[in-house]
Coordinates of C-alpha atoms in Angstrom, one line a residue:
L762 CA 80.7 151.2 122.9
T763 CA 79.0 147.9 122.0
L764 CA 81.9 146.8 119.9
I765 CA 84.4 147.6 122.7
S766 CA 82.2 145.8 125.2
G767 CA 82.0 142.8 122.8
V768 CA 85.8 142.7 122.4
F769 CA 86.1 142.7 126.2
W770 CA 83.9 139.7 126.5
V771 CA 85.8 137.9 123.8
V772 CA 89.0 138.4 125.7
F773 CA 87.2 137.3 128.9
G774 CA 86.0 134.2 127.2
L775 CA 89.4 133.3 125.9
V776 CA 91.0 133.6 129.3
F777 CA 88.1 131.7 130.9
F778 CA 88.1 128.9 128.3
T779 CA 91.7 128.6 127.1
P780 CA 92.7 125.0 128.0
K781 CA 93.2 123.0 124.8
E782 CA 91.7 119.8 125.9
Y783 CA 88.8 117.5 124.9
C784 CA 85.8 117.3 127.1
G785 CA 85.5 113.7 126.2
V786 CA 84.0 111.5 123.5
Y787 CA 80.5 110.4 124.1
L788 CA 78.6 107.4 122.8
V789 CA 75.7 108.2 120.6
R790 CA 73.3 107.2 123.3
C791 CA 75.2 109.5 125.8
W792 CA 74.5 112.5 123.6
N793 CA 74.7 115.6 125.7
P794 CA 78.0 116.6 127.3
P795 CA 78.1 116.9 131.1
V796 CA 76.5 119.9 132.7
S797 CA 79.2 122.1 134.1
T798 CA 79.5 125.1 136.3
H799 CA 81.5 126.7 133.5
T800 CA 78.6 128.6 132.1
M801 CA 78.5 132.1 130.8
D802 CA 76.0 134.7 131.6
V803 CA 73.2 135.1 129.0
D804 CA 74.1 138.8 128.5
V805 CA 77.7 137.8 127.7
L806 CA 76.6 135.2 125.1
Q807 CA 74.2 137.7 123.6
K808 CA 76.9 140.3 123.3
L809 CA 79.1 137.8 121.5
I810 CA 76.4 136.9 119.0
H811 CA 75.6 140.6 118.4
L812 CA 79.3 141.2 117.9
L813 CA 79.4 138.6 115.1
Q814 CA 76.6 140.4 113.4
A815 CA 78.2 143.9 113.8
T816 CA 81.7 143.3 112.6
D817 CA 83.4 142.2 109.4
D818 CA 86.8 142.0 111.0
P819 CA 88.0 138.4 110.6
L820 CA 90.2 138.5 113.7
I821 CA 87.4 139.7 115.9
Q822 CA 85.0 137.1 114.3
E823 CA 87.5 134.3 114.8
Q824 CA 88.0 135.2 118.5
A825 CA 84.3 135.6 119.2
L826 CA 83.6 132.2 117.5
I827 CA 86.3 130.5 119.6
T828 CA 84.7 131.8 122.8
L829 CA 81.2 130.7 121.7
S830 CA 82.6 127.3 120.6
N831 CA 84.3 126.8 124.0
S832 CA 81.2 127.8 125.9
A833 CA 79.1 125.4 123.7
A834 CA 81.1 122.5 125.1
F835 CA 78.7 122.7 128.1
S836 CA 75.1 121.7 127.7
V837 CA 73.5 124.7 129.4
N838 CA 75.2 127.1 127.1
Q839 CA 74.1 125.1 124.1
D840 CA 70.5 125.8 124.9
I841 CA 71.1 129.4 125.7
I842 CA 72.9 130.0 122.4
R843 CA 70.0 128.4 120.5
N844 CA 67.4 130.5 122.3
L845 CA 69.4 133.6 121.4
D846 CA 69.2 132.7 117.7
G847 CA 72.9 132.1 117.8
L848 CA 72.7 129.0 115.6
S849 CA 71.3 131.0 112.6
V850 CA 73.9 133.8 113.1
I851 CA 76.8 131.4 113.3
G852 CA 75.6 129.1 110.5
G853 CA 74.9 132.1 108.3
M854 CA 78.6 133.0 108.4
L855 CA 79.4 129.9 106.3
S856 CA 78.5 131.6 103.1
N857 CA 80.9 134.5 103.3
C858 CA 83.9 134.4 105.5
A859 CA 87.7 133.8 105.4
P860 CA 88.9 130.1 105.6
K861 CA 90.2 130.6 109.2
V862 CA 86.8 132.1 110.2
K863 CA 84.9 129.3 108.4
E864 CA 86.9 126.7 110.3
K865 CA 85.9 128.4 113.6
V866 CA 82.2 128.5 112.4
L867 CA 82.3 124.7 111.8
N868 CA 84.0 124.0 115.1
A869 CA 81.3 126.1 116.9
L870 CA 78.5 124.3 115.1
N871 CA 80.2 121.0 115.9
N872 CA 80.1 121.6 119.6
L873 CA 76.5 123.0 119.4
S874 CA 75.4 119.9 117.4
M875 CA 75.9 117.7 120.5
N876 CA 72.3 118.8 121.4
I877 CA 69.4 117.1 119.5
K878 CA 67.3 120.3 119.5
N879 CA 70.2 122.2 118.1
Q880 CA 70.6 119.6 115.3
E881 CA 67.0 120.5 114.2
E882 CA 68.2 124.0 113.4
I883 CA 71.8 123.1 112.2
Q884 CA 70.4 120.6 109.6
V885 CA 69.5 123.5 107.3
F886 CA 73.2 124.1 106.8
I887 CA 74.2 120.5 105.9
A888 CA 74.2 121.0 102.2
Q889 CA 76.4 124.1 102.6
V890 CA 78.7 122.2 105.0
C891 CA 79.0 119.4 102.3
R892 CA 79.9 121.9 99.7
T893 CA 82.5 123.4 102.0
V894 CA 84.1 120.0 102.6
E895 CA 84.1 119.4 98.8
S896 CA 85.6 122.8 97.9
A897 CA 88.1 123.1 100.7
P898 CA 91.8 122.2 100.0
L899 CA 92.5 118.5 100.5
N900 CA 93.3 117.6 104.2
S901 CA 92.8 121.2 105.3
D902 CA 91.6 122.2 108.7
V903 CA 88.4 123.5 107.2
Q904 CA 87.7 120.2 105.5
L905 CA 88.4 118.3 108.7
A906 CA 86.1 120.6 110.7
G907 CA 83.3 120.0 108.2
L908 CA 83.7 116.3 108.4
R909 CA 83.6 116.4 112.2
L910 CA 80.3 118.3 112.1
L911 CA 78.9 115.8 109.5
T912 CA 79.8 112.9 111.8
N913 CA 77.7 114.4 114.5
M914 CA 74.9 115.2 112.1
S915 CA 74.8 111.6 110.8
V916 CA 74.6 109.7 114.0
T917 CA 70.8 109.3 113.4
S918 CA 69.1 108.7 110.1
D919 CA 67.2 112.0 110.3
Y920 CA 69.5 113.9 107.9
H921 CA 71.1 111.2 105.9
Q922 CA 69.2 112.2 102.8
K923 CA 70.8 115.6 102.8
M924 CA 74.2 113.9 102.4
I925 CA 73.4 111.6 99.4
N926 CA 74.8 113.9 96.8
S927 CA 78.1 114.2 98.7
I928 CA 78.8 110.4 98.8
P929 CA 81.1 110.7 95.7
C930 CA 83.0 113.5 97.5
F931 CA 83.4 111.4 100.6
L932 CA 84.7 108.4 98.7
H933 CA 87.1 110.7 96.8
L934 CA 88.5 111.9 100.1
L935 CA 88.8 108.3 101.2
S936 CA 90.9 107.5 98.2
E937 CA 93.0 110.7 98.0
G938 CA 93.1 112.0 101.6
A939 CA 95.7 111.7 104.2
E940 CA 95.2 109.3 107.1
R941 CA 93.6 111.8 109.3
T942 CA 91.1 112.8 106.5
Q943 CA 90.4 109.1 105.8
I944 CA 89.6 108.5 109.5
H945 CA 87.1 111.4 109.6
V946 CA 85.4 110.6 106.4
L947 CA 85.1 106.9 107.4
K948 CA 83.2 108.0 110.5
V949 CA 80.6 109.7 108.3
L950 CA 80.5 106.7 106.0
V951 CA 80.1 104.2 108.8
N952 CA 77.1 106.2 110.2
L953 CA 75.5 106.4 106.7
S954 CA 76.1 102.7 106.1
A955 CA 74.2 101.8 109.3
N956 CA 71.0 103.1 107.7
P957 CA 69.5 100.5 105.3
A958 CA 67.9 103.3 103.2
M959 CA 71.4 104.5 102.2
T960 CA 72.6 101.1 101.1
R961 CA 71.9 101.4 97.4
H962 CA 73.4 104.9 97.2
L963 CA 76.6 103.7 98.8
L964 CA 76.8 100.5 96.8
R965 CA 76.5 102.4 93.5
A966 CA 79.4 104.7 94.4
Q967 CA 82.7 104.1 92.6
V968 CA 85.9 103.5 94.5
P969 CA 88.4 101.6 92.3
S970 CA 91.0 101.6 95.1
M971 CA 88.7 100.5 98.0
L972 CA 90.3 97.0 98.2
L973 CA 93.6 98.6 99.2
L974 CA 92.1 99.7 102.5
F975 CA 91.7 96.1 103.7
D976 CA 95.4 95.3 104.4
N977 CA 97.4 94.4 107.5
Y978 CA 99.6 97.4 106.9
I979 CA 96.9 100.0 106.9
N980 CA 96.5 102.3 109.9
R981 CA 94.5 100.4 112.5
D982 CA 91.9 103.3 113.0
I983 CA 91.3 103.3 109.2
L984 CA 91.1 99.6 108.9
V985 CA 88.6 99.1 111.7
R986 CA 86.3 101.7 110.2
A987 CA 86.6 100.4 106.7
L988 CA 85.7 96.9 107.9
A989 CA 82.7 98.3 109.9
F990 CA 81.6 100.2 106.8
A991 CA 81.8 97.0 104.7
A992 CA 80.1 94.9 107.4
N993 CA 77.2 97.2 107.7
L994 CA 76.7 97.2 103.9
K995 CA 76.9 93.4 103.8
K996 CA 74.4 93.1 106.5
N997 CA 72.0 95.4 104.7
M998 CA 72.5 93.4 101.5
N999 CA 71.5 90.3 103.2
D1000 CA 68.4 91.9 104.7
E1001 CA 67.4 93.5 101.3
E1002 CA 65.5 91.2 98.9
G1003 CA 65.5 91.5 95.2
T1004 CA 68.7 93.4 94.7
I1005 CA 69.2 94.2 91.0
I1006 CA 72.9 93.4 90.2
E1007 CA 72.7 95.3 86.8
E1008 CA 72.4 98.6 88.7
Y1009 CA 76.1 98.6 89.7
S1010 CA 79.1 99.3 87.6
E1011 CA 82.4 97.3 87.8
D1012 CA 84.1 100.1 89.8
S1013 CA 81.3 100.2 92.3
I1014 CA 81.5 99.2 96.0
F1015 CA 79.0 96.5 95.2
F1016 CA 81.4 94.7 92.8
T1017 CA 84.2 94.9 95.4
L1018 CA 82.2 93.5 98.2
C1019 CA 79.7 91.2 96.5
R1020 CA 79.9 90.6 92.8
D1021 CA 83.6 90.0 92.4
S1022 CA 84.3 89.3 96.0
A1023 CA 87.1 86.7 95.8
P1024 CA 89.9 89.2 96.2
F1025 CA 88.0 90.8 99.1
T1026 CA 87.5 87.5 100.8
Q1027 CA 91.2 86.7 100.5
R1028 CA 92.1 89.9 102.2
L1029 CA 89.6 89.1 105.0
A1030 CA 91.3 85.8 105.4
S1031 CA 94.6 87.5 105.9
L1032 CA 93.1 90.0 108.4
L1033 CA 92.0 87.2 110.7
H1034 CA 95.7 87.1 111.7
H1035 CA 95.7 90.8 112.6
P1036 CA 96.9 91.4 116.2
D1037 CA 94.0 93.8 116.9
S1038 CA 91.0 92.0 118.3
E1039 CA 88.5 94.6 117.0
V1040 CA 89.8 94.2 113.5
K1041 CA 89.2 90.4 113.8
E1042 CA 85.7 90.9 115.2
Q1043 CA 84.8 93.1 112.2
V1044 CA 86.2 90.5 109.8
V1045 CA 84.1 87.8 111.4
R1046 CA 81.0 90.0 111.1
I1047 CA 81.5 90.2 107.4
L1048 CA 82.3 86.5 107.1
M1049 CA 79.1 85.7 109.1
S1050 CA 77.1 87.9 106.8
Q1051 CA 78.5 85.8 103.9
G1052 CA 77.0 82.7 105.5
L1053 CA 80.3 81.2 106.6
S1054 CA 80.3 79.3 109.9
A1055 CA 83.1 78.9 112.4
T1056 CA 83.5 75.3 111.3
T1057 CA 83.9 76.3 107.7
I1058 CA 86.6 78.8 108.5
Q1059 CA 88.4 76.3 110.7
H1060 CA 88.8 74.0 107.8
S1061 CA 89.6 76.7 105.2
H1062 CA 93.1 76.5 103.8
Y1063 CA 93.5 80.2 104.5
Y1064 CA 93.7 79.6 108.2
K1065 CA 95.0 76.1 108.9
K1066 CA 98.6 77.0 109.4
K1067 CA 98.3 80.2 111.4
F1068 CA 95.1 80.2 113.3
Y1069 CA 94.0 77.9 116.1
K1070 CA 90.4 76.6 116.1
S1071 CA 89.8 77.7 119.6
S1072 CA 90.7 81.3 118.7
I1073 CA 88.3 81.3 115.8
I1074 CA 85.5 80.1 117.9
H1075 CA 86.3 82.7 120.6
I1076 CA 86.2 85.5 118.0
F1077 CA 82.9 84.3 116.5
K1078 CA 81.3 84.3 119.9
K1079 CA 82.7 87.7 120.8
A1080 CA 81.6 89.2 117.5
S1081 CA 78.1 87.8 118.0
N1082 CA 77.9 89.3 121.4
S1083 CA 79.3 92.6 120.3
V1084 CA 76.6 92.9 117.6
A1085 CA 73.9 92.6 120.2
A1086 CA 75.6 95.0 122.6
L1087 CA 75.9 97.8 120.1
E1088 CA 72.2 98.6 119.9
F1089 CA 71.1 102.2 120.4
P1090 CA 67.5 102.1 121.6
F1091 CA 66.6 105.7 120.9
L1092 CA 67.7 105.4 117.3
G1093 CA 65.0 102.9 116.5
D1094 CA 64.8 99.3 115.5
I1095 CA 66.5 99.6 112.2
Y1096 CA 69.8 100.3 113.9
S1097 CA 69.9 97.2 116.1
S1098 CA 72.9 95.0 115.3
F1099 CA 74.7 97.7 113.3
F1100 CA 78.1 99.0 114.1
F1101 CA 78.2 102.7 115.1
F1102 CA 81.1 105.0 116.0
F1103 CA 81.1 107.7 118.6
A1104 CA 80.1 111.2 118.0
T1105 CA 83.1 113.4 117.7
G1106 CA 82.5 115.1 121.0
A1107 CA 82.8 118.7 122.1
S1108 CA 86.2 120.3 122.2
L1109 CA 87.8 123.3 123.7
E1110 CA 90.3 125.4 121.7

């Protein structure tokens, strides 16, 4: 009887929450999704959670998770699911379920992670999520779902340490993944790079092909994020005293950005002609961190032919203003003047 009742509520939930649309993307400082009248009764949510515990049928598990995930797009339901111990039930399914079910588990946790209190419970699954991302087929839906969850879990520094061992995996995906995978993994890397405590771990990582990302022909969404990642690291390097160069290998990010930086600087010079203003602003952030002034760039042979002085000055001013505007007060002082991306947002299936 319980199982039949549970299946009924799964169907009810699917009918009630079927539109495939995004609820919106929220700035880190606008953490919680909007409160909505689209809430489900506590008894309904409890039946769905009990159903997950009672059945091994992948189809029923998948449909129940979709309903819970859709309901978790609304803040009231996020709290209810946590209070019903739903986070541990959903997260516990990561260890033993079919790939399709695992994807739905990650999607549900992603929507639930838009709540800071929920993150405190979800963080115990971060290592398992990282292993799932690493073991999943390249560019698969499971891998992308895991990266979306890690993006939300990395918007503050609280859980960065739990992702250190996965940095080589992230950079492998950056080199080998499709464009969609590269975009998602860069969101995680940008968030990690905004934390000065992660700088050395990231600079030690080896990415022989990283220089290829800084090209005018690269997808704009990838390029902006790669530049933001580099700009954050350069900023951290400038703030960190006594850096030991011998720590880093020739294939490391450090060598690309700092030690043997001439090829990187040449690519930055070319990117100042990119049609996208945000790309140019990120380039200027990096050049400013290298100690170059607007006057220096104006007289550089890289830009004399194609770039007007007034345009350079305008971009410098805009980049300087954008740095100050991107502070997130509740994240703490260490994050002021760093570039952050949005959380992934809650989504409906």
